[in-house]
């Protein structure tokens, strides 16, 4: 499959001639480990392009090009950033674990009209390519299936404004309304599955750098499996306890309608940061999930064994992180003339 992808795009290499020249001259001595870096984009752009050739070239052809580089002269360990969207893409089935071969678990990955389905398909294709390269050539691979990557836990002003979490918090702060609960049924153990980017990056560097045997293929699910009852309702509680004025509405449908109207009434400069592009995902209350639906035993064991320096376990989400989000998002709103309800 790697060869097939490369033959179809041989006239349009995506890593550039300078990189390929470097690979011919120096790769055997200086390239230690490959970590693909993929383009990032906004929700609107991603939604418009999930089936486009651009996404295929960035996430699939780009991976195939880097596999070719990894196989040049000597094998170079390959660290691949995938997504939990691959693990949860089996219709009606359980989430994939960290041990199974994605080719057996998901021999076909349909691209339907669902949210960002093409993105999940492109990440699945990258995993398939790497499994083939591993089996055929012994390429050592570490795959990380990441869930929601949140802002840095310490650096002020460092956050991904267009992501789902930032958009939701920004909109709650800007409109001053939230539902009594984001969940249906008993929400006592509802949990938000996300990890700060500083921990995620540390895990990728530390665990991706542990090559072990030369022929190893490992998958880690970078999720937050803590059954701690810290969910969206908790975040709103923390915001109100910190002095932000947020009215809690008992009727979820009423909140949804008022939330949409309030966001549409925001000035354009703030409306583009709001949750409007992802509002359909909140049309109904969520099912509460204790911990994570993604199996992550290998990842948790590696962290607990000291595999990620400075961390004794996978961290939970806490008040200081939410307080930093609130400060940064309030500053973003104020800089463009929107006063949050504090």
GROMACS .gro file of C-alpha atoms in nm, residues 31-227:
model
  197
   31UNK     CA    1   1.819   1.156   1.137
   32UNK     CA    2   1.734   0.991   1.466
   33UNK     CA    3   1.356   0.977   1.483
   34UNK     CA    4   1.073   1.091   1.260
   35UNK     CA    5   0.774   1.279   1.398
   36UNK     CA    6   0.530   1.393   1.128
   37UNK     CA    7   0.393   1.746   1.166
   38UNK     CA    8   0.058   1.793   0.999
   39UNK     CA    9  -0.122   2.109   0.905
   40UNK     CA   10  -0.376   2.248   1.148
   41UNK     CA   11  -0.696   2.413   1.042
   42UNK     CA   12  -1.014   2.564   1.178
   43UNK     CA   13  -1.336   2.370   1.230
   44UNK     CA   14  -1.499   2.543   0.934
   45UNK     CA   15  -1.208   2.461   0.704
   46UNK     CA   16  -1.182   2.102   0.828
   47UNK     CA   17  -1.554   2.044   0.783
   48UNK     CA   18  -1.532   2.177   0.427
   49UNK     CA   19  -1.229   1.966   0.342
   50UNK     CA   20  -1.280   1.626   0.506
   51UNK     CA   21  -1.318   1.470   0.162
   52UNK     CA   22  -1.074   1.696  -0.023
   53UNK     CA   23  -0.742   1.594  -0.185
   54UNK     CA   24  -0.562   1.837   0.048
   55UNK     CA   25  -0.641   1.632   0.359
   56UNK     CA   26  -0.542   1.310   0.182
   57UNK     CA   27  -0.210   1.459   0.075
   58UNK     CA   28  -0.128   1.607   0.417
   59UNK     CA   29  -0.216   1.308   0.634
   60UNK     CA   30  -0.177   1.009   0.401
   61UNK     CA   31   0.069   1.097   0.126
   62UNK     CA   32   0.271   1.296   0.380
   63UNK     CA   33   0.297   0.988   0.601
   64UNK     CA   34   0.396   0.771   0.304
   65UNK     CA   35   0.671   1.019   0.210
   66UNK     CA   36   0.808   1.010   0.564
   67UNK     CA   37   0.796   0.631   0.566
   68UNK     CA   38   1.014   0.637   0.257
   69UNK     CA   39   1.254   0.869   0.441
   70UNK     CA   40   1.247   0.640   0.747
   71UNK     CA   41   1.347   0.341   0.532
   72UNK     CA   42   1.636   0.520   0.358
   73UNK     CA   43   1.984   0.374   0.434
   74UNK     CA   44   1.893   0.261   0.786
   75UNK     CA   45   1.568   0.222   0.976
   76UNK     CA   46   1.471   0.526   1.181
   77UNK     CA   47   1.207   0.501   1.458
   78UNK     CA   48   0.878   0.659   1.351
   79UNK     CA   49   0.649   0.842   1.594
   80UNK     CA   50   0.300   0.890   1.453
   81UNK     CA   51   0.034   1.124   1.594
   82UNK     CA   52  -0.300   0.960   1.527
   83UNK     CA   53  -0.641   1.024   1.683
   84UNK     CA   54  -0.893   0.849   1.906
   85UNK     CA   55  -1.129   0.906   1.614
   86UNK     CA   56  -0.969   0.590   1.471
   87UNK     CA   57  -1.035   0.395   1.792
   88UNK     CA   58  -1.401   0.496   1.802
   89UNK     CA   59  -1.486   0.468   1.434
   90UNK     CA   60  -1.618   0.111   1.440
   91UNK     CA   61  -1.995   0.154   1.392
   92UNK     CA   62  -2.178   0.018   1.694
   93UNK     CA   63  -1.865  -0.154   1.823
   94UNK     CA   64  -1.637  -0.115   2.121
   95UNK     CA   65  -1.342   0.122   2.102
   96UNK     CA   66  -1.016  -0.027   1.975
   97UNK     CA   67  -0.760  -0.118   2.238
   98UNK     CA   68  -0.385  -0.057   2.227
   99UNK     CA   69  -0.293  -0.412   2.123
  100UNK     CA   70  -0.495  -0.493   1.814
  101UNK     CA   71  -0.387  -0.449   1.453
  102UNK     CA   72  -0.595  -0.171   1.299
  103UNK     CA   73  -0.603  -0.361   0.969
  104UNK     CA   74  -0.787  -0.649   1.135
  105UNK     CA   75  -1.010  -0.436   1.357
  106UNK     CA   76  -1.098  -0.189   1.080
  107UNK     CA   77  -1.034  -0.349   0.740
  108UNK     CA   78  -1.248  -0.077   0.579
  109UNK     CA   79  -1.295   0.280   0.695
  110UNK     CA   80  -1.604   0.439   0.539
  111UNK     CA   81  -1.617   0.815   0.490
  112UNK     CA   82  -1.971   0.932   0.553
  113UNK     CA   83  -2.128   1.268   0.618
  114UNK     CA   84  -2.053   1.257   0.989
  115UNK     CA   85  -1.850   1.520   1.166
  116UNK     CA   86  -1.486   1.516   1.045
  117UNK     CA   87  -1.525   1.163   0.910
  118UNK     CA   88  -1.259   1.226   0.649
  119UNK     CA   89  -1.010   1.326   0.917
  120UNK     CA   90  -1.060   0.994   1.098
  121UNK     CA   91  -1.022   0.811   0.767
  122UNK     CA   92  -0.695   0.988   0.690
  123UNK     CA   93  -0.553   0.900   1.032
  124UNK     CA   94  -0.669   0.539   0.990
  125UNK     CA   95  -0.492   0.525   0.652
  126UNK     CA   96  -0.171   0.651   0.811
  127UNK     CA   97  -0.187   0.376   1.072
  128UNK     CA   98  -0.246   0.115   0.800
  129UNK     CA   99   0.057   0.240   0.604
  130UNK     CA  100   0.277   0.220   0.911
  131UNK     CA  101   0.157  -0.130   0.999
  132UNK     CA  102   0.248  -0.241   0.646
  133UNK     CA  103   0.590  -0.074   0.666
  134UNK     CA  104   0.649  -0.242   1.001
  135UNK     CA  105   0.553  -0.588   0.875
  136UNK     CA  106   0.738  -0.563   0.543
  137UNK     CA  107   1.052  -0.376   0.655
  138UNK     CA  108   1.067  -0.399   1.034
  139UNK     CA  109   1.015  -0.024   1.076
  140UNK     CA  110   0.989   0.058   1.449
  141UNK     CA  111   0.672   0.260   1.506
  142UNK     CA  112   0.507   0.427   1.804
  143UNK     CA  113   0.153   0.548   1.739
  144UNK     CA  114  -0.022   0.790   1.972
  145UNK     CA  115  -0.399   0.813   1.946
  146UNK     CA  116  -0.469   1.149   2.106
  147UNK     CA  117  -0.801   1.272   2.235
  148UNK     CA  118  -0.875   1.639   2.312
  149UNK     CA  119  -0.545   1.824   2.356
  150UNK     CA  120  -0.603   2.119   2.586
  151UNK     CA  121  -0.404   2.435   2.652
  152UNK     CA  122  -0.070   2.444   2.830
  153UNK     CA  123  -0.122   2.416   3.205
  154UNK     CA  124   0.112   2.707   3.286
  155UNK     CA  125   0.189   2.937   2.992
  156UNK     CA  126  -0.056   3.226   2.985
  157UNK     CA  127  -0.211   3.317   2.652
  158UNK     CA  128  -0.122   2.980   2.502
  159UNK     CA  129  -0.444   2.814   2.393
  160UNK     CA  130  -0.599   2.680   2.075
  161UNK     CA  131  -0.882   2.929   2.027
  162UNK     CA  132  -1.066   2.738   1.747
  163UNK     CA  133  -1.089   2.404   1.928
  164UNK     CA  134  -1.412   2.267   2.073
  165UNK     CA  135  -1.322   2.321   2.439
  166UNK     CA  136  -1.206   2.681   2.394
  167UNK     CA  137  -1.511   2.765   2.186
  168UNK     CA  138  -1.750   2.627   2.446
  169UNK     CA  139  -1.587   2.800   2.744
  170UNK     CA  140  -1.553   3.126   2.550
  171UNK     CA  141  -1.922   3.115   2.462
  172UNK     CA  142  -2.035   3.037   2.818
  173UNK     CA  143  -1.828   3.330   2.946
  174UNK     CA  144  -1.943   3.566   2.670
  175UNK     CA  145  -2.316   3.481   2.694
  176UNK     CA  146  -2.330   3.418   3.069
  177UNK     CA  147  -2.560   3.115   3.038
  178UNK     CA  148  -2.516   2.740   3.078
  179UNK     CA  149  -2.750   2.444   3.128
  180UNK     CA  150  -2.810   2.310   3.475
  181UNK     CA  151  -2.629   2.005   3.344
  182UNK     CA  152  -2.476   1.913   3.011
  183UNK     CA  153  -2.563   1.548   3.073
  184UNK     CA  154  -2.871   1.326   3.084
  185UNK     CA  155  -2.940   1.107   3.381
  186UNK     CA  156  -2.701   1.086   3.677
  187UNK     CA  157  -2.409   1.316   3.600
  188UNK     CA  158  -2.222   1.260   3.928
  189UNK     CA  159  -1.943   1.067   3.755
  190UNK     CA  160  -1.950   1.250   3.422
  191UNK     CA  161  -1.595   1.306   3.303
  192UNK     CA  162  -1.433   1.524   3.036
  193UNK     CA  163  -1.165   1.336   2.844
  194UNK     CA  164  -0.887   1.584   2.772
  195UNK     CA  165  -0.520   1.638   2.858
  196UNK     CA  166  -0.302   1.954   2.872
  197UNK     CA  167  -0.068   1.992   2.578
  198UNK     CA  168   0.243   2.007   2.799
  199UNK     CA  169   0.173   1.661   2.938
  200UNK     CA  170   0.077   1.528   2.595
  201UNK     CA  171   0.397   1.659   2.440
  202UNK     CA  172   0.607   1.520   2.725
  203UNK     CA  173   0.445   1.178   2.679
  204UNK     CA  174   0.504   1.177   2.304
  205UNK     CA  175   0.870   1.275   2.342
  206UNK     CA  176   0.941   1.033   2.628
  207UNK     CA  177   0.749   0.727   2.513
  208UNK     CA  178   0.810   0.782   2.144
  209UNK     CA  179   1.183   0.796   2.215
  210UNK     CA  180   1.184   0.457   2.388
  211UNK     CA  181   1.252   0.245   2.084
  212UNK     CA  182   1.304  -0.084   2.266
  213UNK     CA  183   1.348  -0.366   2.017
  214UNK     CA  184   1.423  -0.253   1.665
  215UNK     CA  185   1.112  -0.426   1.528
  216UNK     CA  186   0.862  -0.285   1.780
  217UNK     CA  187   0.518  -0.153   1.689
  218UNK     CA  188   0.340   0.010   1.982
  219UNK     CA  189   0.017   0.202   2.020
  220UNK     CA  190  -0.064   0.434   2.310
  221UNK     CA  191  -0.406   0.585   2.369
  222UNK     CA  192  -0.335   0.934   2.505
  223UNK     CA  193  -0.657   0.981   2.695
  224UNK     CA  194  -0.762   1.095   3.042
  225UNK     CA  195  -0.910   0.780   3.202
  226UNK     CA  196  -0.947   0.926   3.553
  227UNK     CA  197  -1.286   0.840   3.700
   0.00000   0.00000   0.00000
